[in-house]
Coordinates of C-alpha atoms and ligand atoms in Angstrom, one line a residue:
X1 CA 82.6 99.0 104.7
X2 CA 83.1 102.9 105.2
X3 CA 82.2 104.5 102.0
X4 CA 85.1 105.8 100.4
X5 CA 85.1 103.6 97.4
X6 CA 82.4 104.1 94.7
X7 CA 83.2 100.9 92.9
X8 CA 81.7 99.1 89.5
X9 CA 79.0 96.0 89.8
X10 CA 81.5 93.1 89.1
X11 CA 82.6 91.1 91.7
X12 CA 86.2 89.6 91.1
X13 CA 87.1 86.6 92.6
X14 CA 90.1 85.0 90.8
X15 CA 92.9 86.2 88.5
X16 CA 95.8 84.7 86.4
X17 CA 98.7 86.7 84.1
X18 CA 97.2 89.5 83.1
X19 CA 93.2 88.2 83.1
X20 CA 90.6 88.8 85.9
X21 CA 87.8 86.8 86.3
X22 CA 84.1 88.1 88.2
X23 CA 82.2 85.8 90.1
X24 CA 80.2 84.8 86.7
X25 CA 83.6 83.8 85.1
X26 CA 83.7 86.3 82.9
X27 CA 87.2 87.0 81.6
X28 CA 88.9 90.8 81.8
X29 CA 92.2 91.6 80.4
X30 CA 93.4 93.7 83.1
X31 CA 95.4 97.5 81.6
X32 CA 95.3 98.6 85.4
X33 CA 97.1 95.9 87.4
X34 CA 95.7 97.0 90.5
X35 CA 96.7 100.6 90.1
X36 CA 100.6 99.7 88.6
X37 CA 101.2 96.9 91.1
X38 CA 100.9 93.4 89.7
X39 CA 103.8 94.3 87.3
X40 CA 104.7 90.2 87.0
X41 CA 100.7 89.8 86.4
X42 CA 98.3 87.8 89.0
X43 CA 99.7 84.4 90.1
X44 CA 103.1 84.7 89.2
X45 CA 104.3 80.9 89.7
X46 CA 108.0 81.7 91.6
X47 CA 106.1 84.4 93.8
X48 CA 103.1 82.0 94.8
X49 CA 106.3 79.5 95.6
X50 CA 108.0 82.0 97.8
X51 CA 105.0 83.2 99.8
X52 CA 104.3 79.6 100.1
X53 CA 107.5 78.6 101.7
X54 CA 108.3 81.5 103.5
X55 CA 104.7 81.7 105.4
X56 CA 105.6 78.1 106.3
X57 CA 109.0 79.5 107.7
X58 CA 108.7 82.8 109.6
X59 CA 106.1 86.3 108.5
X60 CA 106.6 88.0 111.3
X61 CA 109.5 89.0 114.1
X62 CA 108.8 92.6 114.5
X63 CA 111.8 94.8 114.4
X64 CA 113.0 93.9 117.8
X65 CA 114.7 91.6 115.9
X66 CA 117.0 90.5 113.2
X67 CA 115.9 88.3 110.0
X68 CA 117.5 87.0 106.6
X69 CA 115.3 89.1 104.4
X70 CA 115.1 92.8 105.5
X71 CA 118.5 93.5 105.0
X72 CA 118.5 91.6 101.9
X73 CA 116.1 93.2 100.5
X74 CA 117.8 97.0 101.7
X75 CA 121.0 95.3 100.0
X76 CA 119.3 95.1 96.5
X77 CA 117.9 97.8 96.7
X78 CA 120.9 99.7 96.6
X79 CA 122.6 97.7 94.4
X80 CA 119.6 97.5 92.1
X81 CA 119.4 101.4 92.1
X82 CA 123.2 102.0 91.5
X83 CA 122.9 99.1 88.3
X84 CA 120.6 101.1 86.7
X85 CA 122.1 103.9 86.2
X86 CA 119.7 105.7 89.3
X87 CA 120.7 107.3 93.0
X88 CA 124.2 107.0 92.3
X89 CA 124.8 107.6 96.0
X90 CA 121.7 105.7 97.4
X91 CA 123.3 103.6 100.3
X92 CA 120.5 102.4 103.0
X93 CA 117.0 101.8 103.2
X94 CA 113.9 102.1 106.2
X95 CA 111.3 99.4 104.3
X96 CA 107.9 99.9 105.7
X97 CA 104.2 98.7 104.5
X98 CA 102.8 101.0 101.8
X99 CA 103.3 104.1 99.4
X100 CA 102.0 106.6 101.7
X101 CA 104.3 105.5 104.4
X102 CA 107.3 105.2 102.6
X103 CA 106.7 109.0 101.7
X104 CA 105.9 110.0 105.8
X105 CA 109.2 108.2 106.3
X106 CA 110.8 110.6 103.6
X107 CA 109.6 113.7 104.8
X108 CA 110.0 112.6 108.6
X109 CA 113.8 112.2 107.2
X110 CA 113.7 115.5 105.4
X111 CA 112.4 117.5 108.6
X112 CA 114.9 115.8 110.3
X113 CA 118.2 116.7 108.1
X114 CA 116.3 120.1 108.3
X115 CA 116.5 120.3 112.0
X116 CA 120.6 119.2 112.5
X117 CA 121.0 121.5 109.3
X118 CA 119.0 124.0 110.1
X119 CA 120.6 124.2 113.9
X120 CA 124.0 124.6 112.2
X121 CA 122.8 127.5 110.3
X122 CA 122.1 130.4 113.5
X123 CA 118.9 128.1 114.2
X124 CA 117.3 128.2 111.3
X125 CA 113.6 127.2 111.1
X126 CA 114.1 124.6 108.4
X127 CA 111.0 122.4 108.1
X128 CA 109.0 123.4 104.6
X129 CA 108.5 121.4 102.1
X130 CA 108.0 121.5 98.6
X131 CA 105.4 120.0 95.9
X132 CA 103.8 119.7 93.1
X133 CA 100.0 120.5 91.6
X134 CA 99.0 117.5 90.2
X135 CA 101.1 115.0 92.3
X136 CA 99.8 112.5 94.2
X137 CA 102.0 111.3 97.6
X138 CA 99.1 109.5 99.2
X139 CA 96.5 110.0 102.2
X140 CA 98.6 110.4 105.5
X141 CA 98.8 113.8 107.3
X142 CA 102.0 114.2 105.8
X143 CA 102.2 112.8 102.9
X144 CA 98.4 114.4 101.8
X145 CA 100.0 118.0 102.7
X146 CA 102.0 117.3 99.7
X147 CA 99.4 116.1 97.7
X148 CA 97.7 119.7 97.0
X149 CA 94.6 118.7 95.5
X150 CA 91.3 120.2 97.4
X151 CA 89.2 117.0 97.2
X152 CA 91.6 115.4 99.1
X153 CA 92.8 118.1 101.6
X154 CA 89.5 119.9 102.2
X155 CA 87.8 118.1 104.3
X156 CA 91.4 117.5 106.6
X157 CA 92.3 120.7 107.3
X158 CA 94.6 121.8 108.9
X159 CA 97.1 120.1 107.3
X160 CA 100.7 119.6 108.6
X161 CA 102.2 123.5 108.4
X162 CA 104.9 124.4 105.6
X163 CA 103.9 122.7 102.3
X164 CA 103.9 124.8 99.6
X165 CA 103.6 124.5 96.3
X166 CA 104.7 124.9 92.6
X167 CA 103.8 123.6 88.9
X168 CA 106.0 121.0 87.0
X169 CA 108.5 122.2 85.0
X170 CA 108.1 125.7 85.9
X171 CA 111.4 127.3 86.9
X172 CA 109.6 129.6 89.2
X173 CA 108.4 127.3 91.3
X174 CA 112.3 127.0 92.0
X175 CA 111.3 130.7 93.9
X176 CA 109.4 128.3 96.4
X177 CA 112.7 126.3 97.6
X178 CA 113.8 128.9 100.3
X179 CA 116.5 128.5 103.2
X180 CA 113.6 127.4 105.4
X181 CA 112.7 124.6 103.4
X182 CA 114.2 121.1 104.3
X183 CA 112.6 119.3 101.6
X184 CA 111.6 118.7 97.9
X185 CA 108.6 116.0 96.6
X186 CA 108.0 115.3 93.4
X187 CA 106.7 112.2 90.8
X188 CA 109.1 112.4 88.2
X189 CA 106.1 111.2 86.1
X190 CA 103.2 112.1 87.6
X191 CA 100.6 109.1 87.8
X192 CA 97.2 110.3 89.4
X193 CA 97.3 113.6 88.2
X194 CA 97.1 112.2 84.6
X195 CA 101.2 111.4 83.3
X196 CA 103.0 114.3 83.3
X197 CA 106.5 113.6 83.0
X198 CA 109.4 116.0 84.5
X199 CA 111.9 117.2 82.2
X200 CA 115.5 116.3 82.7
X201 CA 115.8 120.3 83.1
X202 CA 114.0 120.8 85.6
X203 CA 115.1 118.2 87.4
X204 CA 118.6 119.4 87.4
X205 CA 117.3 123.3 88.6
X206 CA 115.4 121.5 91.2
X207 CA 118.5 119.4 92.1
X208 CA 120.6 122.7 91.9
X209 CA 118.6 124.4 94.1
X210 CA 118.2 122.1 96.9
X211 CA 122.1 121.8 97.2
X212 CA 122.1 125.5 97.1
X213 CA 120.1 125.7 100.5
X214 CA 120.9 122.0 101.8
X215 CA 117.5 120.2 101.5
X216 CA 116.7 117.5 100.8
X217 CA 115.4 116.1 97.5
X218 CA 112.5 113.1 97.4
X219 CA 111.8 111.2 94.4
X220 CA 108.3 109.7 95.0
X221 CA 108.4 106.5 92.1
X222 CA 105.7 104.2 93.8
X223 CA 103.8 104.6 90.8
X224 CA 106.7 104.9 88.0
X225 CA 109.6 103.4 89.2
X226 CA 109.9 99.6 89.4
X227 CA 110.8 98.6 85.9
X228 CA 107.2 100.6 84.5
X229 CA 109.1 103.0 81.9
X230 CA 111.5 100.4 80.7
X231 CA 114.2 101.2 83.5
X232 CA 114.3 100.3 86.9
X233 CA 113.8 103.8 87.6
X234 CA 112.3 106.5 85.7
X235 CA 115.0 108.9 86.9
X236 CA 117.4 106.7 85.8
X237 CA 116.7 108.2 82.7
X238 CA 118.2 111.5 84.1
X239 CA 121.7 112.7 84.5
X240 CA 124.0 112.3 87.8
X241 CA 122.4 115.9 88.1
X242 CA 119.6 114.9 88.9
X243 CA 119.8 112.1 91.6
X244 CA 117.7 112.3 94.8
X245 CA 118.8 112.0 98.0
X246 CA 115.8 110.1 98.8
X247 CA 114.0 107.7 96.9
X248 CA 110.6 105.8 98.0
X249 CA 109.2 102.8 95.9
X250 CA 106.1 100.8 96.8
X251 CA 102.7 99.4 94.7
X252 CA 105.0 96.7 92.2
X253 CA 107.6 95.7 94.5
X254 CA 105.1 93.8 96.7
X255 CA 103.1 92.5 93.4
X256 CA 100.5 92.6 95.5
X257 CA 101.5 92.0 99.0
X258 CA 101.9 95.3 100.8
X259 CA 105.7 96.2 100.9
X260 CA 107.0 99.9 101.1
X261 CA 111.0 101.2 100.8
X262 CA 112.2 104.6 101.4
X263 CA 116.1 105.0 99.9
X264 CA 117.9 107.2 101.5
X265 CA 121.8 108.3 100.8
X266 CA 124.4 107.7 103.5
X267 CA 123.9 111.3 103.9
X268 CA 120.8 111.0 105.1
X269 CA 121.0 108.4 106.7
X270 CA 123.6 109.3 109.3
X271 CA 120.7 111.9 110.7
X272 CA 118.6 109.6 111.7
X273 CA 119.4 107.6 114.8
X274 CA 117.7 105.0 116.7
X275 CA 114.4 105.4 117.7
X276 CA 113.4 108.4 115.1
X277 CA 111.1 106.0 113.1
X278 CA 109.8 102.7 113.1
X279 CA 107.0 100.5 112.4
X280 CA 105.8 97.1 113.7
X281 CA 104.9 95.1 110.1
X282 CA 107.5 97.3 108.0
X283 CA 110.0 94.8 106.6
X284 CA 108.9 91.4 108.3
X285 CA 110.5 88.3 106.7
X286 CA 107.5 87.3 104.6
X287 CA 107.1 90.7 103.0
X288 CA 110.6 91.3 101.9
X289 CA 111.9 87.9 100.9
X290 CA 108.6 88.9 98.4
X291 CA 110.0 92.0 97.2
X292 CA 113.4 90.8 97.2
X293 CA 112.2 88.4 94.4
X294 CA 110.0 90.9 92.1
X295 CA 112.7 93.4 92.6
X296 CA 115.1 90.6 90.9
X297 CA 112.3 89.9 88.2
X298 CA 111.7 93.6 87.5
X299 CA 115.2 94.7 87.1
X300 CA 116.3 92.6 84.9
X301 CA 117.2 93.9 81.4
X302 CA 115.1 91.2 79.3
X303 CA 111.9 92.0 81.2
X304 CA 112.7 96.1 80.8
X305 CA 113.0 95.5 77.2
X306 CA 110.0 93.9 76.5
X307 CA 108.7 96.8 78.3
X308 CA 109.7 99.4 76.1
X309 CA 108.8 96.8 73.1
X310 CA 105.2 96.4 74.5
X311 CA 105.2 100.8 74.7
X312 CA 105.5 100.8 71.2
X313 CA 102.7 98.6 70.6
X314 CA 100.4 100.6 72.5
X315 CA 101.5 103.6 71.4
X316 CA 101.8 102.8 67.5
X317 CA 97.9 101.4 68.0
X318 CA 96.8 104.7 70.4
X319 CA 98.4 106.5 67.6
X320 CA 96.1 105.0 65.2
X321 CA 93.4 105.8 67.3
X322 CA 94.5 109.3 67.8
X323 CA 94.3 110.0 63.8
X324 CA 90.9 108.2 63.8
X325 CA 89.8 110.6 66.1
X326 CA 92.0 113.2 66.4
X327 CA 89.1 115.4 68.6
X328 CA 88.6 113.6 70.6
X329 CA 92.1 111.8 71.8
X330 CA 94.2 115.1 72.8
X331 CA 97.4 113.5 73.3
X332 CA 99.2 110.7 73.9
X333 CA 101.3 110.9 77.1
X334 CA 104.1 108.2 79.2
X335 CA 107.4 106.0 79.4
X336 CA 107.2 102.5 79.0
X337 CA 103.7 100.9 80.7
X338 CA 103.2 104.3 81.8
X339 CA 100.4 105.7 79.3
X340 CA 98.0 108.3 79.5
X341 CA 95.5 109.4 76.8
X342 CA 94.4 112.6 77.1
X343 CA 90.7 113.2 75.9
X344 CA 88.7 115.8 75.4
X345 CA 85.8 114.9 77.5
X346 CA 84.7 112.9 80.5
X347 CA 86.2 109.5 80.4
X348 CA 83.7 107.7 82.9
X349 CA 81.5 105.9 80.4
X350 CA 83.9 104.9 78.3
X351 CA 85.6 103.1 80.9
X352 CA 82.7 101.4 81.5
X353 CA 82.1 100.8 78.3
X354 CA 85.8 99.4 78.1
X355 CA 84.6 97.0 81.3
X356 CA 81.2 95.8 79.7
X357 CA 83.6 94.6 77.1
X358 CA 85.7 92.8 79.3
X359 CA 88.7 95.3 79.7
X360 CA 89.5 97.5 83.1
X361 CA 91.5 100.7 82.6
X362 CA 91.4 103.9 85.4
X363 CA 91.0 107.5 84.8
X364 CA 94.1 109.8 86.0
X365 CA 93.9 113.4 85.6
X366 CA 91.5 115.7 83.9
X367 CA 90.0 113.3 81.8
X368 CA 92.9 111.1 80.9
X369 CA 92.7 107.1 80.6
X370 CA 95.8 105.5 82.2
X371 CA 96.9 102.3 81.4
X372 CA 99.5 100.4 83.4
X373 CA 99.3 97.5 82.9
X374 CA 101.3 93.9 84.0
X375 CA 105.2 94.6 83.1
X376 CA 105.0 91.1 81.1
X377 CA 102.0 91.7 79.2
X378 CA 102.5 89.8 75.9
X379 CA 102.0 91.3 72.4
X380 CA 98.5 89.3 71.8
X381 CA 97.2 90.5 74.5
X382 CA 98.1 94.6 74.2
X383 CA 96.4 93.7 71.1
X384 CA 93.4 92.1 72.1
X385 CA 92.7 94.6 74.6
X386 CA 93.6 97.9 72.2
X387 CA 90.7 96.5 69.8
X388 CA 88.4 96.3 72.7
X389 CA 88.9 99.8 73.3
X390 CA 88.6 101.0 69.9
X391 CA 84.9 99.1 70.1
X392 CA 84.4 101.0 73.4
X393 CA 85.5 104.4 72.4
X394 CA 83.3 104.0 68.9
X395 CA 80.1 102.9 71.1
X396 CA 81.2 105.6 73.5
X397 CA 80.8 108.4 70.8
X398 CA 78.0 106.8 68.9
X399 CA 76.0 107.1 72.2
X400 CA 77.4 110.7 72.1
X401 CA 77.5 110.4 76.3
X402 CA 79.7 112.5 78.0
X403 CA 79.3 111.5 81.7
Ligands
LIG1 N1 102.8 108.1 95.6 C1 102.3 107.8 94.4 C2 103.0 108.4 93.2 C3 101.2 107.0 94.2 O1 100.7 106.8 93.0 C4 100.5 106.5 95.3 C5 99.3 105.7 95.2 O2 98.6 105.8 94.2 C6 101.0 106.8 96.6 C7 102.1 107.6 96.7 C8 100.4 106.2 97.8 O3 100.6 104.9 98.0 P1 99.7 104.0 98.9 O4 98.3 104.0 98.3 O5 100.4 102.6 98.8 O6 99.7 104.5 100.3

């Protein structure tokens, strides 16, 4: 394997609900569901059914060709969105393989509104795009050029030209969005760079702005969206104001099988013709009957409200925590199963501390602990795993290790 990963000793080989088990059968309550992904927990029975069946039936056509399931998938989608009070106007959607491609899709779609637009306007060189510090959009040339953290971008230079870039919720990064620019990125939580959450505000100025010079605004929600902050969206939280013209999803509507969407409004959509974009796995039956299902499961108004019932268990406990030691835990930060604890020092051995005592949480941020974990994580368990952490943090700061 090339080296990218520097991962932990244990060796997992099986998993069921929200429980992971290493090759010595040792038991893990899993807070990080594969980075926000196995929303309906490991081995969900209906989605083991489906991928059953449907492998038996067709996986793959390629896009030469029609299927039940793409469209079907598209379909709900849109109708899912609209339901919940997101994208009021979202009307098709390109469904691909992954996060980062969903987001290369979106700002392929952005540069190409930007050209028509931008033609229409005395030729106009409309191709920038806009981001955010602290976002994360993934790890393709595109996509990483919005991603504007050096650890990432260094070592890839040049990047693709006309990315700049602004900080959240600061009205003059509103300065940045110029005639030139066809496009707009942002998280409206922030996941990697440690849950920072947009304010309806400025998402409204940003909105405002890009009508103002016609481009085009992406909401990336492959880590927040998908039922995490207790609606299907978290900019369905917003005002009408607010909507994107472009939405991309990924990480829990797969559960774990790699699926992608990128929503885009009929707007939009009209741009783009046949032959701009494609991809040979994107959307093949197997995939998207998949999604089709946890998309079903994860909008669904009982699941959503146990979410928001679960966030108040975690954060009544992390609370608690926080007045225990209110040094050392900053803040308390999220929506829903979207939780970040700021501390005040270098999470890494508390996280292994955490894992020696058989519970796996990430780090996000400058020295934040994230926890996302399954959307249908029961009570007993949030409770379970809470008290392991309060035995980790206390051997954590006994040991007095920072690093
Ligand atoms: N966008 C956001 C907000 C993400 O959190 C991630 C992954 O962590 C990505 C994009 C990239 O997704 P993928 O790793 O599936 O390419």
């Amino acid at each position: 394997m090339v080296a990218t990963y520097s991962r932990p000793t244990p060796i997992f080989t099986k998993a069921q609900g929200v429980h992971l088990y290493d090759l010595e059968n040792r038991k893990y309550i899993d807070f990080t569901a594969g980075i926000a992904v196995t929303a309906l927990g490991h081995s969900d029975a209906e989605f083991l059914r489906i991928l059953n069946d449907q492998s038996r039936t067709l996986i793959h056509t390629s896009n030469l060709y029609h299927n039940p399931w793409t469209g079907s998938l598209s379909k709900l989608l849109v109708e899912k969105t609209k339901e919940s009070g997101g994208m009021h106007d979202a009307s098709r959607a390109f469904i691909c393989n992954s996060g980062s491609e969903a987001n290369e899709a979106a700002l392929k779609f952005a540069r190409k509104v930007g050209k028509i637009v931008g033609a229409q306007k005395n030729n106009l060189n409309k191709y920038e795009v806009v981001s955010f510090h602290n976002s994360f959009h993934g790890r393709t040339m595109g996509s990483l050029s919005a991603t504007p953290n050096p650890k990432y971008q260094e070592p890839f230079s040049p990047l693709v030209p006309g990315f700049s870039y602004g900080n959240l919720n600061d009205q003059k990064a509103l300065d940045l969005i110029t005639e030139n620019t066809c496009g707009v990125i942002i998280e409206p939580i922030q996941g990697e760079g440690g849950i920072h959450t947009a304010t309806s505000e400025f998402l409204v100025s940003l909105r405002k702005k890009c009508n103002e010079v016609s481009a085009v605004l992406i909401y990336d929600e492959i880590q927040c969206g998908m039922g995490r902050t207790g609606k299907l969206w978290a900019h369905s939280y917003h005002p009408k104001e607010a909507h994107p013209d472009i939405l991309t999803t990924a990480k829990a509507l797969g559960n774990g099988f790699p699926v992608g969407a990128t929503i885009v409004t009929e707007e939009v959509s009209s741009k783009i013709v046949v032959g701009d974009h494609g991809t040979t796995f994107g959307g093949n039956p197997l995939a998207s009957r998949l999604g089709h299902y946890v998309l079903g499961r994860l909008s669904d108004p009982a699941l959503l409200s146990h979410v928001n019932e679960m966030s108040k268990v975690f954060k009544g406990k992390l609370k608690q925590m926080q007045k225990r030691w209110p040094g050392v835990f900053v803040e308390i930060r999220g929506k829903g199963l979207i939780l970040g604890v700021q501390l005040d020092r270098d999470p890494t051995a508390l996280v292994k501390a955490a894992r020696e005592r058989g519970l796996l949480v990430i780090t996000a941020g400058k020295n934040t602990v994230r926890l996302v974990p399954a959307l249908v994580i029961e009570e007993k368990v949030v409770e379970e795993g809470l008290k392991i952490l309060e035995d980790a943090v206390e051997a954590w700061l006994a040991q007095g290790v920072e690093t």
